[in-house]
């Protein structure tokens, strides 16, 4: 999204302590697009944001503090602290619509005496707001989304230290929003990768339905082609399975049933609820376990791995081996 500065579309920059003029329709459309890219509107309360508004109230000595986001026609509250219950508010009667466009903390010391604010329902109604201070929440591209603000029912003035604290808290709110969006994007990419993996495996299965000599597995955000004739054995591990080849071990999110359906039936056998082995790689059977040739030269001196045979699988395994 192209960065558009408010300076290019607003006739005059807001001065300290004065409300900002409304931005142009073009800039506003870009701002709404930026806001909605965070997928934050109408989400449940989150502890990280609740903690920040509590901290703002403590520092500024006010009973009320909010993280508010300005949508196209409403003010929506992400986090709040204080005795006043505030839901969606029409945007045109909110202090935050002005504060978010300010270059600095916008402080309104007595809205009852200000002709722009004195008719607001929050001033004339039960809320009886007599003080407001808000710091804009601005994206890295310069788009304002809303504010973190403090509110009181009595006129007051913030110290410079309190104003600076609000600036810092605004940056913290934006950091949480950015981290939240990055986490959501990562989850979306993972879902896309899982879908791609399923599609690749389904396609591979349909292409090689007779021999099923290749599968695709996801490793480090990429798909890797594995030849089934290189697989020695498969081990179940909770919601994952380990696929052991002559060179690598692949850990994939799957079930034994799903993987067993993708392996060549003639070459592989389930010998335990946790193990599938390649029949051609069995070198010996010792009691209730099989030895597997790993095919790794570095393992030649070591004993081949012993894999247990489940009681319910033993007769089937023996029937598939050429016994003399």
mmCIF file of C-alpha atoms in Angstrom:
data_model
loop_
_atom_site.group_PDB
_atom_site.id
_atom_site.type_symbol
_atom_site.label_atom_id
_atom_site.label_comp_id
_atom_site.label_asym_id
_atom_site.label_seq_id
_atom_site.Cartn_x
_atom_site.Cartn_y
_atom_site.Cartn_z
ATOM 1 C CA UNK A 1 0.000 0.000 0.000
ATOM 2 C CA UNK A 2 1.357 3.388 -0.995
ATOM 3 C CA UNK A 3 2.240 5.696 1.867
ATOM 4 C CA UNK A 4 0.170 8.862 1.744
ATOM 5 C CA UNK A 5 1.021 11.572 4.217
ATOM 6 C CA UNK A 6 -1.794 13.536 5.844
ATOM 7 C CA UNK A 7 0.176 16.661 4.961
ATOM 8 C CA UNK A 8 -0.659 16.140 1.284
ATOM 9 C CA UNK A 9 -4.409 16.081 1.811
ATOM 10 C CA UNK A 10 -5.098 18.118 4.940
ATOM 11 C CA UNK A 11 -5.256 21.850 4.586
ATOM 12 C CA UNK A 12 -3.462 22.541 7.852
ATOM 13 C CA UNK A 13 -1.590 20.430 10.382
ATOM 14 C CA UNK A 14 -3.166 20.265 13.838
ATOM 15 C CA UNK A 15 -1.555 22.438 16.400
ATOM 16 C CA UNK A 16 -0.845 21.232 19.920
ATOM 17 C CA UNK A 17 -4.028 21.046 21.922
ATOM 18 C CA UNK A 18 -6.247 21.628 18.887
ATOM 19 C CA UNK A 19 -8.365 19.050 17.002
ATOM 20 C CA UNK A 20 -7.187 17.964 13.588
ATOM 21 C CA UNK A 21 -9.209 18.560 10.408
ATOM 22 C CA UNK A 22 -10.637 15.544 8.599
ATOM 23 C CA UNK A 23 -8.467 13.859 5.972
ATOM 24 C CA UNK A 24 -9.446 13.560 2.333
ATOM 25 C CA UNK A 25 -11.517 10.649 1.046
ATOM 26 C CA UNK A 26 -8.518 9.114 -0.755
ATOM 27 C CA UNK A 27 -6.272 9.200 2.283
ATOM 28 C CA UNK A 28 -9.121 7.946 4.487
ATOM 29 C CA UNK A 29 -9.676 4.956 2.197
ATOM 30 C CA UNK A 30 -6.003 4.051 2.528
ATOM 31 C CA UNK A 31 -6.180 4.500 6.292
ATOM 32 C CA UNK A 32 -9.177 2.144 6.613
ATOM 33 C CA UNK A 33 -7.384 -0.402 4.440
ATOM 34 C CA UNK A 34 -4.377 -0.210 6.781
ATOM 35 C CA UNK A 35 -6.576 -0.598 9.867
ATOM 36 C CA UNK A 36 -8.364 -3.658 8.527
ATOM 37 C CA UNK A 37 -5.104 -5.300 7.512
ATOM 38 C CA UNK A 38 -4.514 -5.941 11.224
ATOM 39 C CA UNK A 39 -7.737 -7.992 11.565
ATOM 40 C CA UNK A 40 -8.212 -6.493 15.018
ATOM 41 C CA UNK A 41 -11.705 -5.007 14.805
ATOM 42 C CA UNK A 42 -14.400 -6.843 16.801
ATOM 43 C CA UNK A 43 -11.908 -9.272 18.369
ATOM 44 C CA UNK A 44 -12.109 -10.316 22.053
ATOM 45 C CA UNK A 45 -10.172 -8.543 24.775
ATOM 46 C CA UNK A 46 -6.483 -9.450 25.060
ATOM 47 C CA UNK A 47 -4.346 -9.197 28.162
ATOM 48 C CA UNK A 48 -1.478 -7.368 26.460
ATOM 49 C CA UNK A 49 -3.704 -4.421 25.482
ATOM 50 C CA UNK A 50 -5.589 -4.452 28.796
ATOM 51 C CA UNK A 51 -2.290 -4.142 30.658
ATOM 52 C CA UNK A 52 -1.270 -1.122 28.588
ATOM 53 C CA UNK A 53 -4.457 0.841 29.317
ATOM 54 C CA UNK A 54 -4.128 0.052 33.017
ATOM 55 C CA UNK A 55 -0.576 1.363 32.912
ATOM 56 C CA UNK A 56 -1.720 4.532 31.109
ATOM 57 C CA UNK A 57 -4.334 5.184 33.799
ATOM 58 C CA UNK A 58 -1.797 4.630 36.593
ATOM 59 C CA UNK A 59 0.775 6.949 35.050
ATOM 60 C CA UNK A 60 -1.617 9.736 34.171
ATOM 61 C CA UNK A 61 -3.663 9.454 37.360
ATOM 62 C CA UNK A 62 -6.974 9.156 35.504
ATOM 63 C CA UNK A 63 -9.813 6.732 36.233
ATOM 64 C CA UNK A 64 -10.370 5.789 32.590
ATOM 65 C CA UNK A 65 -8.047 4.719 29.788
ATOM 66 C CA UNK A 66 -8.775 3.206 26.371
ATOM 67 C CA UNK A 67 -7.185 1.743 23.290
ATOM 68 C CA UNK A 68 -9.619 2.900 20.622
ATOM 69 C CA UNK A 69 -9.580 2.252 16.890
ATOM 70 C CA UNK A 70 -11.374 4.508 14.445
ATOM 71 C CA UNK A 71 -13.264 2.618 11.762
ATOM 72 C CA UNK A 72 -15.011 4.306 8.849
ATOM 73 C CA UNK A 73 -18.122 5.271 10.859
ATOM 74 C CA UNK A 74 -17.445 4.232 14.435
ATOM 75 C CA UNK A 75 -15.015 4.193 17.294
ATOM 76 C CA UNK A 76 -14.339 0.637 18.486
ATOM 77 C CA UNK A 77 -12.692 -0.058 21.846
ATOM 78 C CA UNK A 78 -10.057 -2.809 21.954
ATOM 79 C CA UNK A 79 -9.145 -2.326 25.635
ATOM 80 C CA UNK A 80 -10.532 -0.268 28.490
ATOM 81 C CA UNK A 81 -10.086 0.316 32.175
ATOM 82 C CA UNK A 82 -12.271 2.364 34.484
ATOM 83 C CA UNK A 83 -15.881 2.628 35.646
ATOM 84 C CA UNK A 84 -17.366 3.758 32.319
ATOM 85 C CA UNK A 85 -18.701 1.042 30.002
ATOM 86 C CA UNK A 86 -18.102 2.122 26.428
ATOM 87 C CA UNK A 87 -19.160 0.211 23.330
ATOM 88 C CA UNK A 88 -19.184 1.305 19.705
ATOM 89 C CA UNK A 89 -19.555 5.069 19.420
ATOM 90 C CA UNK A 90 -20.420 7.085 16.293
ATOM 91 C CA UNK A 91 -17.115 8.356 15.017
ATOM 92 C CA UNK A 92 -18.257 11.951 14.540
ATOM 93 C CA UNK A 93 -18.754 12.478 18.293
ATOM 94 C CA UNK A 94 -15.449 11.020 19.512
ATOM 95 C CA UNK A 95 -12.324 12.762 20.749
ATOM 96 C CA UNK A 96 -10.129 10.020 19.297
ATOM 97 C CA UNK A 97 -11.008 10.845 15.681
ATOM 98 C CA UNK A 98 -9.165 14.141 16.234
ATOM 99 C CA UNK A 99 -6.383 12.811 18.451
ATOM 100 C CA UNK A 100 -5.322 10.126 15.961
ATOM 101 C CA UNK A 101 -4.600 12.831 13.351
ATOM 102 C CA UNK A 102 -2.570 14.949 15.736
ATOM 103 C CA UNK A 103 1.201 15.128 15.440
ATOM 104 C CA UNK A 104 1.532 14.741 19.187
ATOM 105 C CA UNK A 105 -0.523 13.974 22.266
ATOM 106 C CA UNK A 106 -3.825 15.810 21.944
ATOM 107 C CA UNK A 107 -4.879 17.170 25.331
ATOM 108 C CA UNK A 108 -8.371 18.600 25.863
ATOM 109 C CA UNK A 109 -8.417 20.084 29.341
ATOM 110 C CA UNK A 110 -12.091 21.056 29.607
ATOM 111 C CA UNK A 111 -14.269 19.861 26.716
ATOM 112 C CA UNK A 112 -17.350 21.395 28.354
ATOM 113 C CA UNK A 113 -16.006 24.846 27.541
ATOM 114 C CA UNK A 114 -14.822 23.915 24.038
ATOM 115 C CA UNK A 115 -17.421 24.725 21.327
ATOM 116 C CA UNK A 116 -16.292 21.731 19.250
ATOM 117 C CA UNK A 117 -16.773 19.171 22.033
ATOM 118 C CA UNK A 118 -19.265 20.594 24.511
ATOM 119 C CA UNK A 119 -22.253 18.977 22.753
ATOM 120 C CA UNK A 120 -20.717 15.484 22.590
ATOM 121 C CA UNK A 121 -22.884 12.879 24.394
ATOM 122 C CA UNK A 122 -19.856 11.797 26.433
ATOM 123 C CA UNK A 123 -19.620 15.355 27.757
ATOM 124 C CA UNK A 124 -23.296 16.104 28.295
ATOM 125 C CA UNK A 125 -24.363 12.583 29.328
ATOM 126 C CA UNK A 126 -23.692 10.314 32.290
ATOM 127 C CA UNK A 127 -19.997 9.884 31.376
ATOM 128 C CA UNK A 128 -19.422 13.614 32.132
ATOM 129 C CA UNK A 129 -15.991 13.710 30.514
ATOM 130 C CA UNK A 130 -14.068 16.798 31.587
ATOM 131 C CA UNK A 131 -10.581 15.820 30.450
ATOM 132 C CA UNK A 132 -9.129 13.865 27.523
ATOM 133 C CA UNK A 133 -5.577 13.146 26.372
ATOM 134 C CA UNK A 134 -4.799 10.795 23.480
ATOM 135 C CA UNK A 135 -1.646 9.696 21.678
ATOM 136 C CA UNK A 136 -2.054 8.528 18.075
ATOM 137 C CA UNK A 137 -1.433 4.903 17.071
ATOM 138 C CA UNK A 138 0.484 5.181 13.817
ATOM 139 C CA UNK A 139 1.592 2.379 11.493
ATOM 140 C CA UNK A 140 5.186 2.192 10.174
ATOM 141 C CA UNK A 141 3.766 3.626 6.914
ATOM 142 C CA UNK A 142 2.422 6.670 8.736
ATOM 143 C CA UNK A 143 -1.249 5.712 8.827
ATOM 144 C CA UNK A 144 -3.110 6.547 12.087
ATOM 145 C CA UNK A 145 -5.405 3.791 13.348
ATOM 146 C CA UNK A 146 -6.705 5.226 16.611
ATOM 147 C CA UNK A 147 -5.334 6.223 20.007
ATOM 148 C CA UNK A 148 -4.367 5.184 23.466
ATOM 149 C CA UNK A 149 -6.054 7.757 25.650
ATOM 150 C CA UNK A 150 -6.770 8.708 29.249
ATOM 151 C CA UNK A 151 -10.021 10.274 30.431
ATOM 152 C CA UNK A 152 -11.192 11.955 33.617
ATOM 153 C CA UNK A 153 -14.427 13.396 34.941
ATOM 154 C CA UNK A 154 -12.560 16.414 36.292
ATOM 155 C CA UNK A 155 -10.451 18.993 34.426
ATOM 156 C CA UNK A 156 -6.716 18.363 34.750
ATOM 157 C CA UNK A 157 -3.379 18.902 32.996
ATOM 158 C CA UNK A 158 -0.771 16.258 32.247
ATOM 159 C CA UNK A 159 2.882 16.768 33.076
ATOM 160 C CA UNK A 160 5.439 16.483 30.318
ATOM 161 C CA UNK A 161 6.537 13.147 31.813
ATOM 162 C CA UNK A 162 2.970 11.838 31.592
ATOM 163 C CA UNK A 163 2.653 13.023 27.999
ATOM 164 C CA UNK A 164 5.923 11.297 27.152
ATOM 165 C CA UNK A 165 4.652 8.120 28.803
ATOM 166 C CA UNK A 166 1.581 8.203 26.558
ATOM 167 C CA UNK A 167 3.831 8.490 23.501
ATOM 168 C CA UNK A 168 5.816 5.453 24.639
ATOM 169 C CA UNK A 169 2.662 3.457 25.378
ATOM 170 C CA UNK A 170 1.312 4.286 21.905
ATOM 171 C CA UNK A 171 4.451 2.742 20.402
ATOM 172 C CA UNK A 172 3.962 -0.327 22.609
ATOM 173 C CA UNK A 173 0.386 -0.719 21.393
ATOM 174 C CA UNK A 174 1.607 -0.590 17.798
ATOM 175 C CA UNK A 175 4.343 -3.126 18.554
ATOM 176 C CA UNK A 176 1.710 -5.532 19.873
ATOM 177 C CA UNK A 177 -0.458 -4.930 16.816
ATOM 178 C CA UNK A 178 2.480 -5.604 14.491
ATOM 179 C CA UNK A 179 3.445 -8.794 16.361
ATOM 180 C CA UNK A 180 -0.159 -9.938 16.364
ATOM 181 C CA UNK A 181 -0.450 -9.397 12.602
ATOM 182 C CA UNK A 182 2.886 -11.140 11.943
ATOM 183 C CA UNK A 183 1.721 -14.141 13.980
ATOM 184 C CA UNK A 184 -1.554 -14.300 12.043
ATOM 185 C CA UNK A 185 0.279 -14.056 8.724
ATOM 186 C CA UNK A 186 2.612 -16.860 9.780
ATOM 187 C CA UNK A 187 -0.341 -19.047 10.735
ATOM 188 C CA UNK A 188 -1.963 -18.283 7.378
ATOM 189 C CA UNK A 189 1.234 -19.217 5.527
ATOM 190 C CA UNK A 190 1.431 -22.451 7.505
ATOM 191 C CA UNK A 191 -2.157 -23.256 6.576
ATOM 192 C CA UNK A 192 -1.345 -22.584 2.920
ATOM 193 C CA UNK A 193 1.701 -24.836 3.174
ATOM 194 C CA UNK A 194 -0.353 -27.600 4.779
ATOM 195 C CA UNK A 195 -2.873 -27.287 1.962
ATOM 196 C CA UNK A 196 -0.121 -27.360 -0.636
ATOM 197 C CA UNK A 197 1.384 -30.407 1.036
ATOM 198 C CA UNK A 198 -1.946 -32.239 1.001
ATOM 199 C CA UNK A 199 -2.433 -31.312 -2.634
ATOM 200 C CA UNK A 200 1.070 -32.488 -3.544
ATOM 201 C CA UNK A 201 0.615 -35.778 -1.742
ATOM 202 C CA UNK A 202 -2.812 -36.294 -3.308
ATOM 203 C CA UNK A 203 -1.388 -35.539 -6.741
ATOM 204 C CA UNK A 204 1.587 -37.784 -6.135
ATOM 205 C CA UNK A 205 -0.706 -40.586 -5.029
ATOM 206 C CA UNK A 206 -2.881 -40.257 -8.118
ATOM 207 C CA UNK A 207 0.161 -40.108 -10.431
ATOM 208 C CA UNK A 208 1.818 -43.125 -8.892
ATOM 209 C CA UNK A 209 -1.263 -45.058 -7.834
ATOM 210 C CA UNK A 210 0.137 -48.336 -9.118
ATOM 211 C CA UNK A 211 3.654 -48.151 -7.686
ATOM 212 C CA UNK A 212 3.369 -45.252 -5.190
ATOM 213 C CA UNK A 213 7.135 -44.836 -5.311
ATOM 214 C CA UNK A 214 7.306 -41.185 -4.249
ATOM 215 C CA UNK A 215 5.833 -39.007 -1.519
ATOM 216 C CA UNK A 216 6.260 -35.335 -0.665
ATOM 217 C CA UNK A 217 7.022 -34.193 2.889
ATOM 218 C CA UNK A 218 7.195 -30.684 4.331
ATOM 219 C CA UNK A 219 10.536 -29.679 5.844
ATOM 220 C CA UNK A 220 11.502 -26.125 6.869
ATOM 221 C CA UNK A 221 8.677 -24.518 4.859
ATOM 222 C CA UNK A 222 9.501 -26.445 1.685
ATOM 223 C CA UNK A 223 8.298 -29.653 0.047
ATOM 224 C CA UNK A 224 10.838 -32.468 -0.320
ATOM 225 C CA UNK A 225 10.406 -35.432 -2.659
ATOM 226 C CA UNK A 226 11.219 -38.739 -0.960
ATOM 227 C CA UNK A 227 11.537 -42.024 -2.861
ATOM 228 C CA UNK A 228 9.814 -44.803 -0.997
ATOM 229 C CA UNK A 229 12.559 -47.290 -1.930
ATOM 230 C CA UNK A 230 14.878 -45.181 0.241
ATOM 231 C CA UNK A 231 12.641 -45.406 3.324
ATOM 232 C CA UNK A 232 13.866 -47.867 5.969
ATOM 233 C CA UNK A 233 11.144 -47.503 8.578
ATOM 234 C CA UNK A 234 8.552 -45.120 9.985
ATOM 235 C CA UNK A 235 8.021 -44.292 13.647
ATOM 236 C CA UNK A 236 4.922 -42.681 15.213
ATOM 237 C CA UNK A 237 5.549 -39.779 17.594
ATOM 238 C CA UNK A 238 2.315 -38.292 18.967
ATOM 239 C CA UNK A 239 0.754 -36.142 16.249
ATOM 240 C CA UNK A 240 3.881 -36.544 14.100
ATOM 241 C CA UNK A 241 5.760 -39.361 12.401
ATOM 242 C CA UNK A 242 9.491 -39.800 11.811
ATOM 243 C CA UNK A 243 10.442 -41.147 8.381
ATOM 244 C CA UNK A 244 13.912 -42.717 8.382
ATOM 245 C CA UNK A 245 15.765 -43.009 5.072
ATOM 246 C CA UNK A 246 19.341 -44.026 4.342
ATOM 247 C CA UNK A 247 20.424 -40.379 4.595
ATOM 248 C CA UNK A 248 17.851 -38.338 6.521
ATOM 249 C CA UNK A 249 15.161 -38.369 9.143
ATOM 250 C CA UNK A 250 12.042 -36.411 8.216
ATOM 251 C CA UNK A 251 9.540 -35.360 10.885
ATOM 252 C CA UNK A 252 6.103 -34.625 9.440
ATOM 253 C CA UNK A 253 2.650 -33.865 10.766
ATOM 254 C CA UNK A 254 0.646 -36.976 9.870
ATOM 255 C CA UNK A 255 -0.868 -40.171 11.220
ATOM 256 C CA UNK A 256 0.427 -43.701 10.681
ATOM 257 C CA UNK A 257 -2.801 -44.576 8.879
ATOM 258 C CA UNK A 258 -2.400 -41.693 6.407
ATOM 259 C CA UNK A 259 1.239 -42.535 5.730
ATOM 260 C CA UNK A 260 0.626 -46.277 5.437
ATOM 261 C CA UNK A 261 -1.925 -45.582 2.701
ATOM 262 C CA UNK A 262 0.723 -43.729 0.680
ATOM 263 C CA UNK A 263 3.427 -46.440 0.860
ATOM 264 C CA UNK A 264 3.673 -49.410 -1.567
ATOM 265 C CA UNK A 265 1.719 -52.247 0.015
ATOM 266 C CA UNK A 266 4.045 -54.954 -1.290
ATOM 267 C CA UNK A 267 7.159 -53.360 0.165
ATOM 268 C CA UNK A 268 6.028 -52.122 3.584
ATOM 269 C CA UNK A 269 4.348 -53.712 6.576
ATOM 270 C CA UNK A 270 2.892 -52.420 9.821
ATOM 271 C CA UNK A 271 4.610 -54.468 12.551
ATOM 272 C CA UNK A 272 3.578 -52.392 15.561
ATOM 273 C CA UNK A 273 1.084 -49.622 16.288
ATOM 274 C CA UNK A 274 4.092 -47.262 16.276
ATOM 275 C CA UNK A 275 6.192 -48.743 13.444
ATOM 276 C CA UNK A 276 6.054 -49.437 9.729
ATOM 277 C CA UNK A 277 9.089 -51.153 8.177
ATOM 278 C CA UNK A 278 10.379 -51.848 4.692
ATOM 279 C CA UNK A 279 10.395 -55.630 4.366
ATOM 280 C CA UNK A 280 13.534 -55.605 2.183
ATOM 281 C CA UNK A 281 15.452 -53.790 4.941
ATOM 282 C CA UNK A 282 14.835 -56.402 7.636
ATOM 283 C CA UNK A 283 18.151 -58.162 8.320
ATOM 284 C CA UNK A 284 17.125 -60.337 11.250
ATOM 285 C CA UNK A 285 14.344 -61.162 13.696
ATOM 286 C CA UNK A 286 15.305 -61.543 17.323
ATOM 287 C CA UNK A 287 12.440 -62.665 19.513
ATOM 288 C CA UNK A 288 9.838 -59.913 19.342
ATOM 289 C CA UNK A 289 11.956 -57.389 17.434
ATOM 290 C CA UNK A 290 13.374 -56.915 13.944
ATOM 291 C CA UNK A 291 16.756 -55.559 12.912
ATOM 292 C CA UNK A 292 16.747 -52.925 10.196
ATOM 293 C CA UNK A 293 19.562 -52.119 7.777
ATOM 294 C CA UNK A 294 19.731 -48.307 7.861
ATOM 295 C CA UNK A 295 21.970 -48.121 4.817
ATOM 296 C CA UNK A 296 24.199 -45.523 6.472
ATOM 297 C CA UNK A 297 27.913 -46.214 6.250
ATOM 298 C CA UNK A 298 28.534 -44.365 9.520
ATOM 299 C CA UNK A 299 26.244 -46.857 11.257
ATOM 300 C CA UNK A 300 28.005 -49.984 9.995
ATOM 301 C CA UNK A 301 30.019 -50.455 13.141
ATOM 302 C CA UNK A 302 27.001 -49.908 15.365
ATOM 303 C CA UNK A 303 24.300 -52.482 15.933
ATOM 304 C CA UNK A 304 21.320 -52.156 13.575
ATOM 305 C CA UNK A 305 18.256 -50.641 15.270
ATOM 306 C CA UNK A 306 15.862 -53.095 16.910
ATOM 307 C CA UNK A 307 12.179 -52.378 16.296
ATOM 308 C CA UNK A 308 9.542 -54.154 18.409
ATOM 309 C CA UNK A 309 6.906 -56.405 16.832
ATOM 310 C CA UNK A 310 3.389 -56.066 18.206
ATOM 311 C CA UNK A 311 1.668 -59.317 19.111
ATOM 312 C CA UNK A 312 -1.274 -58.671 16.801
ATOM 313 C CA UNK A 313 1.077 -57.945 13.861
ATOM 314 C CA UNK A 314 3.540 -60.841 14.216
ATOM 315 C CA UNK A 315 1.636 -63.537 12.325
ATOM 316 C CA UNK A 316 1.009 -61.219 9.382
ATOM 317 C CA UNK A 317 4.683 -60.244 9.269
ATOM 318 C CA UNK A 318 5.881 -63.850 9.306
ATOM 319 C CA UNK A 319 3.430 -64.802 6.583
ATOM 320 C CA UNK A 320 4.955 -62.173 4.294
ATOM 321 C CA UNK A 321 8.538 -63.356 4.755
ATOM 322 C CA UNK A 322 10.157 -66.209 2.844
ATOM 323 C CA UNK A 323 10.731 -68.596 5.727
ATOM 324 C CA UNK A 324 12.703 -71.837 5.362
#
